[in-house]
Coordinates of C-alpha atoms in Angstrom, one line a residue:
X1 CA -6.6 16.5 22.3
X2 CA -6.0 19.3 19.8
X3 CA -8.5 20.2 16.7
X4 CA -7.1 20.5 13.7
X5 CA -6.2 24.2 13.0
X6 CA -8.9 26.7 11.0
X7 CA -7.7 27.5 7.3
X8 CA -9.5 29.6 5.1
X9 CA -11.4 27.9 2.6
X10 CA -12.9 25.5 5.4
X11 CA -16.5 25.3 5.9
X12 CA -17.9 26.1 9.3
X13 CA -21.1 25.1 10.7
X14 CA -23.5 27.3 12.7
X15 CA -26.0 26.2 15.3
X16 CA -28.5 27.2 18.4
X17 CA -27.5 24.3 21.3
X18 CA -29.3 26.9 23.6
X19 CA -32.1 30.1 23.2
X20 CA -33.8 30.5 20.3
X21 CA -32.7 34.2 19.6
X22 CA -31.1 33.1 16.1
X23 CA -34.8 32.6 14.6
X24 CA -36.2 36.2 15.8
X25 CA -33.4 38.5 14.4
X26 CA -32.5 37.3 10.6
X27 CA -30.8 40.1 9.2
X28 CA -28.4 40.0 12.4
X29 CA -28.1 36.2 11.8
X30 CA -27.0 36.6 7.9
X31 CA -24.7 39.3 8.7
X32 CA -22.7 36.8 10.9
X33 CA -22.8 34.5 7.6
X34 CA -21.6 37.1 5.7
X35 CA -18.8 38.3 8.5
X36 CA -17.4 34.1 7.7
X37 CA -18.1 34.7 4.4
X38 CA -16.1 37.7 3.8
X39 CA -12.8 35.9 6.3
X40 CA -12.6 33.4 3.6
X41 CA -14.8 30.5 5.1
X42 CA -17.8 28.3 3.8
X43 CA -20.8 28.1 6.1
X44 CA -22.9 25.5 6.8
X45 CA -26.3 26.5 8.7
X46 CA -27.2 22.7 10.5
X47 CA -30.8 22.5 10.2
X48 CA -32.0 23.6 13.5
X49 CA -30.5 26.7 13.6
X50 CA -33.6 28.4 13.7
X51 CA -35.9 26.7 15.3
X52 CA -38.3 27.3 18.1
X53 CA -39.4 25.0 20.9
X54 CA -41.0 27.1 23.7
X55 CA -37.5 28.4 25.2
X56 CA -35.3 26.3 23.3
X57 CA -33.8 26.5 19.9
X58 CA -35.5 22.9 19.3
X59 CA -35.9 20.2 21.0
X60 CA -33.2 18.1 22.9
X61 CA -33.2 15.7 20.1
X62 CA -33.3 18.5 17.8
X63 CA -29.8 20.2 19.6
X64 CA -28.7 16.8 19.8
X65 CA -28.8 15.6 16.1
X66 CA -27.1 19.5 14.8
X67 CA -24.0 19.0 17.1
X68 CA -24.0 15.1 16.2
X69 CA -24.2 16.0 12.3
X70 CA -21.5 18.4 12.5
X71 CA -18.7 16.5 14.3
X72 CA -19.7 13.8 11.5
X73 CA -19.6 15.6 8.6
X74 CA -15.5 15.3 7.5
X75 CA -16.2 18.8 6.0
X76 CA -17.2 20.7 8.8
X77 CA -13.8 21.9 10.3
X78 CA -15.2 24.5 13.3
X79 CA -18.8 25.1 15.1
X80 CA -19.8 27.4 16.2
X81 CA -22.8 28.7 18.5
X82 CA -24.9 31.1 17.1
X83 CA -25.3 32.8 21.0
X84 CA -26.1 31.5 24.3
X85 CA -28.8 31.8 26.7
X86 CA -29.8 29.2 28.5
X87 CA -30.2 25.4 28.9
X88 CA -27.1 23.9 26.9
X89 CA -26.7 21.7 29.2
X90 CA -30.0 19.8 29.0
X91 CA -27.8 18.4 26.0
X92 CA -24.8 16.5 28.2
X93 CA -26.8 13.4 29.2
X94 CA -27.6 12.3 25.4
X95 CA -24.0 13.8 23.6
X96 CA -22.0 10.6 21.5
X97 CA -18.7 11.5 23.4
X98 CA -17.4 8.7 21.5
X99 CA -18.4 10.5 18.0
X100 CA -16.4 13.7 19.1
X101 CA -13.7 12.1 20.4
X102 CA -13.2 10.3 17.5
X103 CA -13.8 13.8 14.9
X104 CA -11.8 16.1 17.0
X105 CA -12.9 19.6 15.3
X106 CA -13.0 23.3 17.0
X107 CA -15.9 24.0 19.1
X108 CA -16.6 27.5 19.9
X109 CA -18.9 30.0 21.7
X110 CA -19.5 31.6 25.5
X111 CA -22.1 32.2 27.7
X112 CA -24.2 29.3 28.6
X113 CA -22.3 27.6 26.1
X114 CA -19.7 27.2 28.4
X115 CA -21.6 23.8 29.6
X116 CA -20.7 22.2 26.8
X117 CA -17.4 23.8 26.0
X118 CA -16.8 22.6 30.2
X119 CA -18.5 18.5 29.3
X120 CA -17.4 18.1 26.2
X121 CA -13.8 19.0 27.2
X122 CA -14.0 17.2 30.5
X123 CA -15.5 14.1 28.8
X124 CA -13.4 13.6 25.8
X125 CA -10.0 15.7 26.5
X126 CA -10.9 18.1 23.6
X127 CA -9.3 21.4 23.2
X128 CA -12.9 24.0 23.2
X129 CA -13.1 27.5 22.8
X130 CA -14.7 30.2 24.5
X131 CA -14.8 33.0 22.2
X132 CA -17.0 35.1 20.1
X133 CA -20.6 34.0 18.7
X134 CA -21.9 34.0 15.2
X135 CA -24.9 36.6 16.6
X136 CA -23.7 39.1 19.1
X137 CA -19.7 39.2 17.6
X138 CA -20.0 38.1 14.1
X139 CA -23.3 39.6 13.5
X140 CA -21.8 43.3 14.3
X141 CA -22.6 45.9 11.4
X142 CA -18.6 45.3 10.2
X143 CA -18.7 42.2 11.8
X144 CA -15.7 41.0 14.2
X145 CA -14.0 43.9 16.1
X146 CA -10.3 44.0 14.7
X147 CA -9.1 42.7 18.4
X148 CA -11.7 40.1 18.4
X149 CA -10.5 39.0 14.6
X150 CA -6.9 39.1 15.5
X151 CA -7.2 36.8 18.7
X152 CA -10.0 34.5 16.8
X153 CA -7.1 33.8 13.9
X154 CA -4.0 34.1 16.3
X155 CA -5.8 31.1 18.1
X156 CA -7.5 28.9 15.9
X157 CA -5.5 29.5 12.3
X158 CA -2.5 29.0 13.3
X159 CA -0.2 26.1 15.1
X160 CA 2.5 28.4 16.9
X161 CA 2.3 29.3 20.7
X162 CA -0.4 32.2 20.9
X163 CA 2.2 34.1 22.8
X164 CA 1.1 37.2 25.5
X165 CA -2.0 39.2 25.4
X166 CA -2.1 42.5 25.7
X167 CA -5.3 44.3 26.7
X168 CA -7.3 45.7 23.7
X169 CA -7.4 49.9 23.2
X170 CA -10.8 50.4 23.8
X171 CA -13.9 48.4 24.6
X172 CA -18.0 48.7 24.9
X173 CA -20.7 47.5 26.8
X174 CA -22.9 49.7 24.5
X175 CA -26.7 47.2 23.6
X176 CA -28.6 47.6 20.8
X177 CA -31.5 46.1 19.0
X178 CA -30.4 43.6 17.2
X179 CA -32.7 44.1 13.6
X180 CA -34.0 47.1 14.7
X181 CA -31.4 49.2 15.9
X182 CA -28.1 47.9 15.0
X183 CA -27.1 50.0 11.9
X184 CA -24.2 51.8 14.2
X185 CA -21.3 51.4 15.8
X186 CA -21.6 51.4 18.9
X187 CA -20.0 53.6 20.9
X188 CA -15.9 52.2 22.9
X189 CA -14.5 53.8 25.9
X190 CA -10.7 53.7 26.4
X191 CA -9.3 50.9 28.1
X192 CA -7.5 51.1 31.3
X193 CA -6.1 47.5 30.6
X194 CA -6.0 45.4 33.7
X195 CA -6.6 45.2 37.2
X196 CA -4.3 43.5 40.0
X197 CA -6.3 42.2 42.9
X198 CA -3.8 40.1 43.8
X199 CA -0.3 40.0 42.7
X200 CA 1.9 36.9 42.5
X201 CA 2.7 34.2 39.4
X202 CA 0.9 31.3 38.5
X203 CA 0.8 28.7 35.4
X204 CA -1.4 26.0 34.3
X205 CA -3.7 24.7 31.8
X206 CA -6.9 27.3 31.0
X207 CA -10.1 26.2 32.1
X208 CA -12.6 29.2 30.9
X209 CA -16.3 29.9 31.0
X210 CA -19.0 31.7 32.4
X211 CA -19.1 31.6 36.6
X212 CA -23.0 30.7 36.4
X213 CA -23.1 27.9 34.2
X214 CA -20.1 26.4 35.2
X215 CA -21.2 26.0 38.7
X216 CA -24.5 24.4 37.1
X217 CA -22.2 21.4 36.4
X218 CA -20.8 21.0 40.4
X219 CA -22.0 17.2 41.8
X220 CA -21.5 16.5 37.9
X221 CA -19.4 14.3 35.5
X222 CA -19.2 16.7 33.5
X223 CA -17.8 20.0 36.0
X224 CA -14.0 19.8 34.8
X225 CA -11.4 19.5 37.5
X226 CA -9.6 22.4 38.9
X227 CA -6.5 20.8 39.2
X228 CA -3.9 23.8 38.7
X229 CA -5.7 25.6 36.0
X230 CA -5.8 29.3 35.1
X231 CA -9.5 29.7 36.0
X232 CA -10.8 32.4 33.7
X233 CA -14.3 33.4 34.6
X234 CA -17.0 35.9 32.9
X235 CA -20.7 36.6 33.4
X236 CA -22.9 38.8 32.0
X237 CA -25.1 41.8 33.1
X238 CA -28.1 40.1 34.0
X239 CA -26.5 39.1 37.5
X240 CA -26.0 41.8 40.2
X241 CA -22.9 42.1 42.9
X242 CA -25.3 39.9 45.1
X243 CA -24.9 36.9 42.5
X244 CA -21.6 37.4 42.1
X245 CA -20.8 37.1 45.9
X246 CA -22.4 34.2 45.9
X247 CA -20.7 32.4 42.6
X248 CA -17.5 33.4 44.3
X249 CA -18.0 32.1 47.6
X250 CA -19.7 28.3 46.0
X251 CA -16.5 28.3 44.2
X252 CA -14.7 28.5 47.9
X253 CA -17.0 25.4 48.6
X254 CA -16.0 23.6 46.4
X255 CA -12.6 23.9 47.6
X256 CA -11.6 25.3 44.1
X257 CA -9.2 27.8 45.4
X258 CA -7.3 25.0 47.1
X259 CA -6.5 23.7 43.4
X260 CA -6.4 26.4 41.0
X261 CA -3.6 28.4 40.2
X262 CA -4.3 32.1 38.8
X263 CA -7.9 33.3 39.2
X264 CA -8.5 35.7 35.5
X265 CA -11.5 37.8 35.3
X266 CA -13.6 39.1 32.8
X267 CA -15.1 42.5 32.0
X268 CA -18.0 43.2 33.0
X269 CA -20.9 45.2 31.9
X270 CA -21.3 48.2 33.4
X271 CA -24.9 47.5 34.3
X272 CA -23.6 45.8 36.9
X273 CA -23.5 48.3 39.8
X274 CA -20.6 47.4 42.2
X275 CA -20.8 49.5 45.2
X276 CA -17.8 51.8 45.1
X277 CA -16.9 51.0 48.2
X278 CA -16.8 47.7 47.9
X279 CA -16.1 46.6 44.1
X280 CA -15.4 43.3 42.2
X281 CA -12.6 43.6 43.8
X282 CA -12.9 43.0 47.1
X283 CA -15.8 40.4 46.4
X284 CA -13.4 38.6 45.5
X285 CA -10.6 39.1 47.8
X286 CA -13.5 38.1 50.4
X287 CA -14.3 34.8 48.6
X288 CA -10.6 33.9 48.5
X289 CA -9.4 35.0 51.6
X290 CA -6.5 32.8 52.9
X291 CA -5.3 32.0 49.5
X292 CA -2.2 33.2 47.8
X293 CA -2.5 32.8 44.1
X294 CA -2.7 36.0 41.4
X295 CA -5.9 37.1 41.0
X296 CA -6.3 39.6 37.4
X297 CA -9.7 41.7 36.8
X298 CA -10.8 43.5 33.7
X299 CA -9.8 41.0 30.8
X300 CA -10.7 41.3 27.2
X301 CA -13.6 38.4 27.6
X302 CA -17.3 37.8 28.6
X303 CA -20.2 39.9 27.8
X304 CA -18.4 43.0 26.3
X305 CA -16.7 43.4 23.0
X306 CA -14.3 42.8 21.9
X307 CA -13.2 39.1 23.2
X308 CA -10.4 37.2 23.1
X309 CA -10.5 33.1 22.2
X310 CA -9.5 31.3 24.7
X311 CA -8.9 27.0 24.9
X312 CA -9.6 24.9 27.4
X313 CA -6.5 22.9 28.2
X314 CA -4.2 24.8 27.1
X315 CA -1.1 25.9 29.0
X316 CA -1.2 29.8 30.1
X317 CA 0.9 31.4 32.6
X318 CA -0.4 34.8 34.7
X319 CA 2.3 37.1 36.5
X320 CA 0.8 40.1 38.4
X321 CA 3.0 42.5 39.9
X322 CA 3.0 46.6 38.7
X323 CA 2.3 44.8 35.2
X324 CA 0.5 41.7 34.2
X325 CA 1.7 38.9 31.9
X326 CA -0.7 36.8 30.6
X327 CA 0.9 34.4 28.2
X328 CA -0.4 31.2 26.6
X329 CA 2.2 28.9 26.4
X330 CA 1.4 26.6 23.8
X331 CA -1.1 26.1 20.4
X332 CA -4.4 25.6 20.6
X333 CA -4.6 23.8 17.2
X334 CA -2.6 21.3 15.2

C-alpha cells in the first residue's frame, strides 16, 4: 500500500514518537521548520512535539494521540519524526492500525524510529520511510545536504521508478552542538563509494532500519518477515564492534539469512573503532558464513550525512561484482 506522493504546497506534520531532544534545542528545531518551509511545504507542529515526560517525548498516550491526529487530519500528507532515540516502540501495542490503513500517508524518520516504520509496515502493508529527520537533517545550518534533498524528492515527490543510486561525493560523521555549536558546516571527507563483502546479485522488496531496534521486535507481531528482502541495516556510534557482532549473529538466529536476499549496509560513524584487522567486514562474513547472497558496505544511510530515503516494500535489486548496482525498481509513491 503506496502513500500518496509529496507535492509542494502540502502540509507536513512534525512529531517526537521517541526522546525528548526536540524540546531542549529550539533554534535547531525551527530551523528544520524553516528547511520545509523554504522546499515549498506547510508544517504542522502536532502538539506534543515538545514535550517532556522523564525520557520520553510525552507520555504513551501523549505519542499516541500526535501519530493518531496526523493520519486523521486529510491535510496532513507526510510525518515526519523530529529524531530518534529511544522507546518508539512502547507505542505498537496501542496504534489504530485500522486508522492508518485506512489514511495511507508517508511516514518518515530512522533510528529508533525504525520500530514503527518496521510495525506499522508489517501491520498495515504501508509503504514507510527511513530517511532523514526534521532535527539532525533538516535542522542543518542550510538545512538538507543537496544529496539528502535530491534522494528525499526523487522518492517521495514523484511516481516514476527511483532508478539506481549512486554513492554521494563526500560524506561526514563530524557532531556538533546542536544550539550551541552548530553555526558551521561541518566538515565532509571524500567518499570512496561502496564496499563488496560479498559479491553476487540479488532482488527483492526493501526492508530497512536500524539493526538494534529492529531486533527489539524478534518474538513480535510486529518484526516484519524476511522473506526475500533487500535487508538494509544502519546503527549508530553509540554501539561498538562487540554490539555489532552480536546484532549480526541474532540475525543468524533467527535464521534471517536463510530468507533474505542482498544484505546492504550503512555507514557508520567513525567512532566506531573496527579493529583493522578484523573490520565490518569480516564481522559480517563471520555472521553469515555458509550463505551466498551479496553483501554491500558503506551505503549513503544511518547515522552520517547525507542519507538516502529509502521504502519499505518496495522492490530493489543489488548486483555486486568490481561495481555495485543498487537499483530500486519501482515508486515508492502514487
Amino acid at each position: 500500500m503506496k502513500p500518496k506522493k509529496l507535492t509542494v504546497g502540502d502540509t507536513i506534520a512534525i512529531l517526537s514518537p521517541a526522546s525528548a531532544v526536540a524540546a531542549y534545542v529550539p533554534r535547531r528545531l525551527q530551523r528544520g521548520i524553516e528547511t520545509l518551509e523554504r522546499m515549498g511545504f506547510q508544517v504542522l507542529v502536532m502538539p506534543n512535539t515538545t514535550a517532556v515526560h522523564s525520557h520520553t517525548a510525552g507520555t504513551i498516550g501523549e505519542r499516541i494521540q500526535d501519530l493518531h491526529m496526523a493520519f486523521q487530519n486529510p491535510d496532513v500528507k507526510a510525518i515526519i519524526a523530529t529524531i530518534g532515540g529511544f522507546n518508539s516502540h512502547q507505542l505498537l501495542d496501542e496504534l489504530d492500525y485500522e486508522l492508518i490503513r485506512n489514511n495511507p500517508k508517508i511516514l518518515m524518520g530512522y533510528s529508533d524510529i525504525t520500530a514503527l516504520l518496521s510495525g506499522i509496515h508489517t501491520k498495515t502493508g504501508l509503504t514507510t520511510f527511513v530517511g532523514p529527520a526534521i532535527l539532525p537533517q533538516f535542522g542543518q545550518l542550510h538545512g538538507l545536504d543537496a544529496y539528502t534533498k535530491k534522494w528525499f524528492e526523487k522518492t517521495l515527490m514523484q511516481t516514476g521508478p527511483i532508478g539506481q543510486i549512486e554513492s554521494s561525493d563526500e560524506w561526514t560523521d563530524e557532531t556538533l552542538r546542536w544550539d550551541v555549536a552548530d553555526d558551521r558546516e561541518r566538515t565532509h571527507v571524500d567518499n570512496d563509494g561502496y564496499l563488496v563483502a560479498r559479491a553476487g546479485k540479488g532482488t527483492g522488496s526493501i526492508l530497512a532500519g536500524n539493526l538494534g531496534t529492529l531486533l527489539l521486535l524478534a518474538g513480535t507481531p510486529y518484526m516484519p518477515s524476511f522473506d526475500g528482502v533487500v535487508l538494509m541495516l544502519e546503527d549508530d556510534e553509540s554501539e561498538t564492534p562487540e554490539t555489532i557482532d552480536r546484532y549480526f549473529t541474532q540475525l543468524r538466529h533467527l535464521g534471517a539469512y536463510d530468507k533474505i536476499s542482498a544484505l546492504v549496509v550503512g555507514r557508520f560513524s567513525r567512532k566506531v573503532e573496527f579493529d583493522p584487522d578484523f573490520p565490518l567486514k569480516d564481522i559480517i562474513l563471520r555472521a553469515t558464513r555458509g550463505y551466498d547472497f551479496p553483501i554491500v558496505l558503506e551505503a549513503d544511510f544511518g547515522h552520517t550525512d547525507p542519507v538516502l530515503t529509502l521504502p519499505n516494500g518496495i522492490r530493489a535489486t543489488v548486483e555486486a561484482n568490481e561495481a555495485v548496482v543498487l537499483e530500486i525498481l519501482e515508486s515508492a509513491v502514487e
